[in-house]
Structures are given as C-alpha cells and as structure tokens.
C-alpha cells in the first residue's frame, strides 16, 4: 500500500494506525514514511505492507496494489502510475472522480467528515486521515472496524471520541465508483528524460527557484494594507518567493509553498494572513 498526501495532513500517522490495526488482526506488518522537504504542505508518502508471513522486504513500495490519497487534492499522475492494473485507489473526495483506468476507484468525503467532527489542524484545516482509514478497512477488511477503533483509540490521546466517530463514518460513507462512458482515461506519467549535465564544479549552482514549489501549497499568504514593506518576510522566506519592489512587498505564488514562515516572523500585526488554497 502507498499513502500519499501533504505534510501536516497526517499521512504518516494514518499508515501507523492502519499498521497497528493489521497487527492486532494477526498480520505481520511494516510501515515507514518517505519525507521530501520537511515542511507543511510538501509532498509526503508512507508505505505499508502486511502479510501472514514475516515481511522481509526493506525498501519503499515502488508499485502498489492499493493507493490511498489522504489529501483532498487530486492524485498526481506519478502516484497513479505506481498503482498496478487491477489495484484499488481510495480518494478523499466528496464528488465523483471524472477519470478511470485499469483499476478500481473508491471515494470517501473524509475532509467533510473531519470538519463535521471538528477534527482540525492548528490552522483550521480538516484532517481527514482517520476517516480515510475507515474506508480502507471497509474495502480491505470488512470485519475489521472494531480493530481499527482500538488502534485509533491507542494513538489519539484526548481526541479519541471524535476520531473513532470519523473512522466509523468513513467506513459507512465509502463509495465504490462505477465507470461511465464519459470518464477521462488516466494516462500513466511519462518517465522524465535524463538530463545531460556539463559538470564544471563539484557543487550545485541551482537555487530554490529552480523548482516551482507553489504546487505544494495547501495554504498561501495574503498581504494587507498594514504591511510596512520592512522585508523581514523576504529575509526568512526559504523559497525566495517574497520580494520588495518599488517600496512594496510582492509574493510569487509559483514558488510560495505556503509554509507560513512569513506570517510567523512578520512584526506588524495584521500585515500577513494565511488562507486555504482550494483544490
């Protein structure tokens, strides 16, 4: 199984809870994450294997039978390309996914369930990871809901009640998607062509603007009239996405990944605020 999402959405915790549930059911399990940039909003993956025999493979899941998309954003073509034909893709989605491929698709309104149960991040974003796990158990182990509830209760501390409820609702509100004639075929991502480098120096000269990290963003900063253009935010921006031009600050959203550092370091109250980027 491959679980994908963004930093801060509980992808790693979801893989750990599901691994705990499978272990309680008597399986041998293995679960571990793969971090990219360790910042909120950056892409993140977690891998989960379970079997009736000990799991000896110690490397990440390259091709999976189950793809779980914890983020409410649509899955990337690269993630879909890792799902084997005949596999299962589980989406955090309230509406129908208008695509089809050589695999099954199921969806659950996990973010909606999280908001209804006030399961929110410190920024107020709904955390649908546990509701997604309810859908996973319904599709993979239909009799395993009580075991999932035990695993959730063992991990959630003071938030047990709401998260157990979210797991139950994710289990109940999971829907298998049927193919329709108007579906768009999902094409496998094309492998990137190898770059040919002319190496002159043994160090990299590429700065952070070499990648358009704005695609990572789940939140973005907004500037207001209170801004005095002191440029403290530009000094701390890890992507160089904030600049001062002609005495005013500007944000390049192609490179802003919504980490929120600018809003945290801004010395002027009400000058910068974060807003959610809609999927």
Tab-separated table of C-alpha atoms in Angstrom:
chain	number	residue	atom	x	y	z
A	1	UNK	CA	0.000	0.000	0.000
A	2	UNK	CA	1.111	3.547	-0.814
A	3	UNK	CA	-0.375	6.500	1.085
A	4	UNK	CA	0.206	9.960	-0.372
A	5	UNK	CA	-0.641	13.488	0.689
A	6	UNK	CA	0.906	16.679	2.002
A	7	UNK	CA	2.879	17.437	5.119
A	8	UNK	CA	0.534	18.241	8.004
A	9	UNK	CA	-2.339	16.032	6.779
A	10	UNK	CA	-1.499	13.043	8.977
A	11	UNK	CA	-0.288	10.694	6.232
A	12	UNK	CA	2.392	9.068	8.396
A	13	UNK	CA	0.058	8.770	11.386
A	14	UNK	CA	-2.560	7.133	9.152
A	15	UNK	CA	-0.076	4.496	7.986
A	16	UNK	CA	0.946	3.813	11.590
A	17	UNK	CA	-2.656	3.433	12.776
A	18	UNK	CA	-3.519	1.093	9.911
A	19	UNK	CA	-0.361	-0.931	10.568
A	20	UNK	CA	-1.407	-1.182	14.225
A	21	UNK	CA	-4.864	-2.400	13.160
A	22	UNK	CA	-3.432	-5.082	10.858
A	23	UNK	CA	-1.043	-6.194	13.607
A	24	UNK	CA	-3.959	-6.510	16.026
A	25	UNK	CA	-5.681	-8.665	13.389
A	26	UNK	CA	-2.722	-11.065	13.436
A	27	UNK	CA	-0.728	-9.936	10.399
A	28	UNK	CA	2.959	-9.184	10.105
A	29	UNK	CA	3.274	-5.519	9.159
A	30	UNK	CA	5.815	-2.973	8.002
A	31	UNK	CA	5.205	0.777	7.843
A	32	UNK	CA	7.568	3.684	7.210
A	33	UNK	CA	7.441	7.153	5.607
A	34	UNK	CA	9.330	8.910	2.847
A	35	UNK	CA	9.879	12.606	3.503
A	36	UNK	CA	10.715	15.197	0.886
A	37	UNK	CA	11.206	18.720	2.223
A	38	UNK	CA	10.069	18.531	5.849
A	39	UNK	CA	7.687	21.452	5.686
A	40	UNK	CA	3.946	21.681	5.996
A	41	UNK	CA	2.408	21.293	2.549
A	42	UNK	CA	5.315	19.417	0.974
A	43	UNK	CA	4.524	16.095	-0.755
A	44	UNK	CA	4.870	13.081	1.532
A	45	UNK	CA	4.442	9.327	1.131
A	46	UNK	CA	4.077	6.434	3.533
A	47	UNK	CA	4.411	2.741	2.765
A	48	UNK	CA	2.578	-0.176	4.346
A	49	UNK	CA	2.992	-3.907	3.820
A	50	UNK	CA	1.128	-6.676	5.610
A	51	UNK	CA	1.232	-10.434	5.212
A	52	UNK	CA	0.529	-13.659	7.043
A	53	UNK	CA	4.272	-14.349	6.929
A	54	UNK	CA	7.145	-12.116	8.136
A	55	UNK	CA	7.835	-9.208	5.771
A	56	UNK	CA	11.472	-9.275	4.646
A	57	UNK	CA	11.471	-6.527	2.026
A	58	UNK	CA	13.119	-3.405	3.428
A	59	UNK	CA	12.683	-0.912	0.638
A	60	UNK	CA	9.963	1.521	-0.323
A	61	UNK	CA	6.885	0.395	-2.243
A	62	UNK	CA	7.620	1.083	-5.899
A	63	UNK	CA	4.427	-0.374	-7.394
A	64	UNK	CA	1.387	-0.811	-5.187
A	65	UNK	CA	-1.878	-2.736	-5.178
A	66	UNK	CA	-3.606	-0.055	-3.083
A	67	UNK	CA	-3.122	3.704	-3.480
A	68	UNK	CA	-4.606	5.836	-0.683
A	69	UNK	CA	-4.826	9.585	-1.341
A	70	UNK	CA	-5.168	11.261	2.064
A	71	UNK	CA	-5.104	14.789	0.633
A	72	UNK	CA	-8.339	16.237	-0.784
A	73	UNK	CA	-6.327	17.329	-3.823
A	74	UNK	CA	-6.436	15.043	-6.893
A	75	UNK	CA	-3.634	12.452	-7.066
A	76	UNK	CA	-0.660	13.242	-9.267
A	77	UNK	CA	-0.096	11.257	-12.481
A	78	UNK	CA	3.151	9.981	-10.945
A	79	UNK	CA	1.270	8.499	-7.973
A	80	UNK	CA	-1.394	6.923	-10.199
A	81	UNK	CA	1.317	5.407	-12.399
A	82	UNK	CA	2.551	3.410	-9.380
A	83	UNK	CA	-0.797	1.622	-8.989
A	84	UNK	CA	-0.767	-1.814	-10.608
A	85	UNK	CA	-3.507	-2.854	-13.057
A	86	UNK	CA	-6.339	-4.431	-11.111
A	87	UNK	CA	-5.460	-2.423	-7.996
A	88	UNK	CA	-7.559	-0.086	-5.868
A	89	UNK	CA	-7.360	3.705	-5.487
A	90	UNK	CA	-9.071	5.271	-2.459
A	91	UNK	CA	-9.694	9.033	-2.703
A	92	UNK	CA	-10.528	11.690	-0.124
A	93	UNK	CA	-13.280	13.147	-2.270
A	94	UNK	CA	-16.916	14.113	-1.837
A	95	UNK	CA	-17.745	14.156	-5.553
A	96	UNK	CA	-17.164	11.694	-8.344
A	97	UNK	CA	-13.629	11.411	-9.749
A	98	UNK	CA	-14.136	12.004	-13.501
A	99	UNK	CA	-11.402	9.584	-14.606
A	100	UNK	CA	-10.988	5.846	-14.972
A	101	UNK	CA	-8.179	3.410	-15.518
A	102	UNK	CA	-7.287	-0.278	-15.261
A	103	UNK	CA	-8.084	-0.276	-11.552
A	104	UNK	CA	-10.965	0.242	-9.146
A	105	UNK	CA	-11.734	3.646	-7.632
A	106	UNK	CA	-13.441	4.302	-4.303
A	107	UNK	CA	-14.029	7.614	-2.592
A	108	UNK	CA	-14.957	8.889	0.849
A	109	UNK	CA	-15.748	12.505	1.883
A	110	UNK	CA	-13.049	12.364	4.542
A	111	UNK	CA	-12.363	16.103	4.795
A	112	UNK	CA	-16.090	16.785	5.119
A	113	UNK	CA	-16.362	14.149	7.868
A	114	UNK	CA	-13.386	15.695	9.682
A	115	UNK	CA	-14.920	19.176	9.534
A	116	UNK	CA	-18.277	17.872	10.786
A	117	UNK	CA	-16.485	16.324	13.780
A	118	UNK	CA	-14.188	19.328	14.391
A	119	UNK	CA	-11.026	17.349	13.634
A	120	UNK	CA	-8.902	20.275	12.511
A	121	UNK	CA	-5.254	21.219	12.195
A	122	UNK	CA	-3.881	24.195	14.178
A	123	UNK	CA	-4.586	26.293	11.071
A	124	UNK	CA	-8.219	25.150	10.987
A	125	UNK	CA	-7.907	22.714	8.061
A	126	UNK	CA	-9.923	19.447	8.277
A	127	UNK	CA	-7.784	16.358	8.883
A	128	UNK	CA	-9.447	13.502	7.007
A	129	UNK	CA	-6.768	10.865	7.600
A	130	UNK	CA	-8.733	8.765	10.109
A	131	UNK	CA	-11.940	8.891	8.041
A	132	UNK	CA	-9.916	7.625	5.067
A	133	UNK	CA	-8.784	4.692	7.228
A	134	UNK	CA	-12.415	3.778	7.858
A	135	UNK	CA	-12.869	3.493	4.093
A	136	UNK	CA	-9.675	1.428	3.788
A	137	UNK	CA	-10.899	-1.086	6.355
A	138	UNK	CA	-14.325	-1.402	4.740
A	139	UNK	CA	-12.733	-2.181	1.369
A	140	UNK	CA	-9.841	-4.365	2.562
A	141	UNK	CA	-11.086	-5.984	5.788
A	142	UNK	CA	-14.868	-5.529	6.108
A	143	UNK	CA	-14.986	-7.118	9.577
A	144	UNK	CA	-12.103	-5.039	10.920
A	145	UNK	CA	-13.846	-1.855	12.078
A	146	UNK	CA	-13.700	-2.754	15.817
A	147	UNK	CA	-9.973	-3.436	15.476
A	148	UNK	CA	-9.453	-0.096	13.704
A	149	UNK	CA	-11.329	1.644	16.512
A	150	UNK	CA	-8.947	0.057	19.035
A	151	UNK	CA	-5.930	1.196	17.003
A	152	UNK	CA	-7.304	4.742	16.728
A	153	UNK	CA	-8.045	4.872	20.458
A	154	UNK	CA	-4.484	3.764	21.284
A	155	UNK	CA	-2.973	6.649	19.248
A	156	UNK	CA	-5.243	9.649	19.708
A	157	UNK	CA	-4.990	10.597	23.375
A	158	UNK	CA	-7.625	13.174	24.267
A	159	UNK	CA	-9.134	13.213	20.762
A	160	UNK	CA	-10.329	9.602	20.852
A	161	UNK	CA	-14.081	10.227	20.642
A	162	UNK	CA	-14.129	12.413	17.535
A	163	UNK	CA	-11.595	10.282	15.682
A	164	UNK	CA	-13.374	6.991	16.417
A	165	UNK	CA	-16.554	8.618	15.123
A	166	UNK	CA	-14.688	9.758	11.987
A	167	UNK	CA	-13.419	6.210	11.409
A	168	UNK	CA	-16.973	4.842	11.687
A	169	UNK	CA	-18.372	7.474	9.323
A	170	UNK	CA	-15.560	6.885	6.814
A	171	UNK	CA	-16.428	3.183	6.939
A	172	UNK	CA	-20.136	3.895	6.381
A	173	UNK	CA	-19.814	6.618	3.737
A	174	UNK	CA	-17.275	4.944	1.465
A	175	UNK	CA	-18.487	4.534	-2.127
A	176	UNK	CA	-17.157	2.380	-4.963
A	177	UNK	CA	-17.130	4.267	-8.234
A	178	UNK	CA	-18.518	2.701	-11.420
A	179	UNK	CA	-17.090	3.513	-14.821
A	180	UNK	CA	-19.078	5.849	-17.055
A	181	UNK	CA	-18.794	6.382	-20.783
A	182	UNK	CA	-17.673	9.987	-20.322
A	183	UNK	CA	-14.770	9.197	-17.973
A	184	UNK	CA	-11.365	10.547	-18.948
A	185	UNK	CA	-8.756	7.765	-19.276
A	186	UNK	CA	-5.938	8.103	-16.781
A	187	UNK	CA	-2.642	8.000	-18.613
A	188	UNK	CA	0.494	6.789	-16.905
A	189	UNK	CA	3.020	9.530	-16.253
A	190	UNK	CA	5.804	9.611	-18.794
A	191	UNK	CA	9.244	8.990	-17.309
A	192	UNK	CA	11.385	12.088	-17.267
A	193	UNK	CA	14.138	12.194	-19.841
A	194	UNK	CA	17.585	12.009	-18.281
A	195	UNK	CA	19.362	15.331	-18.091
A	196	UNK	CA	22.764	15.723	-19.631
A	197	UNK	CA	24.985	17.830	-17.435
A	198	UNK	CA	28.250	19.506	-18.287
A	199	UNK	CA	29.959	19.374	-14.893
A	200	UNK	CA	32.410	22.195	-14.257
A	201	UNK	CA	32.325	22.400	-10.465
A	202	UNK	CA	31.580	19.635	-7.894
A	203	UNK	CA	28.799	21.703	-6.300
A	204	UNK	CA	25.265	22.626	-7.303
A	205	UNK	CA	24.562	26.166	-8.510
A	206	UNK	CA	20.750	25.765	-8.655
A	207	UNK	CA	18.783	27.908	-6.203
A	208	UNK	CA	15.302	27.212	-4.841
A	209	UNK	CA	13.688	28.968	-7.809
A	210	UNK	CA	14.779	26.052	-9.970
A	211	UNK	CA	11.593	24.240	-8.840
A	212	UNK	CA	8.080	25.651	-8.905
A	213	UNK	CA	7.266	24.684	-5.319
A	214	UNK	CA	3.994	26.624	-5.412
A	215	UNK	CA	2.313	23.378	-6.457
A	216	UNK	CA	2.969	22.088	-2.918
A	217	UNK	CA	0.835	24.753	-1.268
A	218	UNK	CA	-2.240	23.944	0.772
A	219	UNK	CA	-2.262	27.499	2.188
A	220	UNK	CA	-0.953	30.800	0.868
A	221	UNK	CA	-0.097	34.171	2.429
A	222	UNK	CA	-2.019	37.352	1.662
A	223	UNK	CA	-0.612	40.876	2.109
A	224	UNK	CA	-2.791	43.628	3.595
A	225	UNK	CA	-2.625	47.412	3.804
A	226	UNK	CA	-0.960	47.235	7.227
A	227	UNK	CA	2.247	45.963	5.540
A	228	UNK	CA	5.102	48.465	6.003
A	229	UNK	CA	7.412	46.742	3.483
A	230	UNK	CA	10.001	46.085	6.184
A	231	UNK	CA	11.014	42.956	4.191
A	232	UNK	CA	11.513	40.730	7.242
A	233	UNK	CA	9.304	38.161	5.497
A	234	UNK	CA	11.576	38.231	2.425
A	235	UNK	CA	14.597	37.656	4.625
A	236	UNK	CA	13.108	34.479	6.100
A	237	UNK	CA	11.285	33.061	3.042
A	238	UNK	CA	13.032	29.720	2.274
A	239	UNK	CA	11.985	29.821	-1.396
A	240	UNK	CA	12.810	33.422	-2.248
A	241	UNK	CA	9.152	33.891	-3.182
A	242	UNK	CA	8.773	37.225	-1.341
A	243	UNK	CA	10.442	40.346	-2.748
A	244	UNK	CA	10.347	44.105	-2.269
A	245	UNK	CA	9.875	46.136	-5.440
A	246	UNK	CA	9.402	49.911	-5.586
A	247	UNK	CA	8.811	50.076	-1.846
A	248	UNK	CA	6.114	47.362	-1.725
A	249	UNK	CA	6.189	43.649	-0.964
A	250	UNK	CA	5.109	41.058	-3.535
A	251	UNK	CA	4.618	37.278	-3.381
A	252	UNK	CA	5.295	34.966	-6.313
A	253	UNK	CA	2.818	32.119	-5.835
A	254	UNK	CA	4.622	29.952	-8.401
A	255	UNK	CA	7.285	29.376	-5.749
A	256	UNK	CA	5.425	30.019	-2.462
A	257	UNK	CA	4.627	26.633	-0.896
A	258	UNK	CA	2.550	28.049	1.946
A	259	UNK	CA	4.855	27.189	4.841
A	260	UNK	CA	3.608	30.209	6.817
A	261	UNK	CA	7.036	31.395	7.982
A	262	UNK	CA	6.396	34.883	6.602
A	263	UNK	CA	3.228	35.250	8.687
A	264	UNK	CA	5.048	33.975	11.779
A	265	UNK	CA	8.005	36.368	11.567
A	266	UNK	CA	6.086	39.472	10.424
A	267	UNK	CA	6.456	42.135	13.167
A	268	UNK	CA	3.331	44.068	12.063
A	269	UNK	CA	0.008	42.788	13.338
A	270	UNK	CA	-2.461	42.101	10.519
A	271	UNK	CA	0.001	42.625	7.676
A	272	UNK	CA	0.082	38.982	6.517
A	273	UNK	CA	-2.520	36.243	6.913
A	274	UNK	CA	-2.737	32.696	5.574
A	275	UNK	CA	-5.687	31.431	3.541
A	276	UNK	CA	-6.534	27.931	2.307
A	277	UNK	CA	-5.787	27.068	-1.303
A	278	UNK	CA	-8.837	25.357	-2.724
A	279	UNK	CA	-8.224	22.054	-4.515
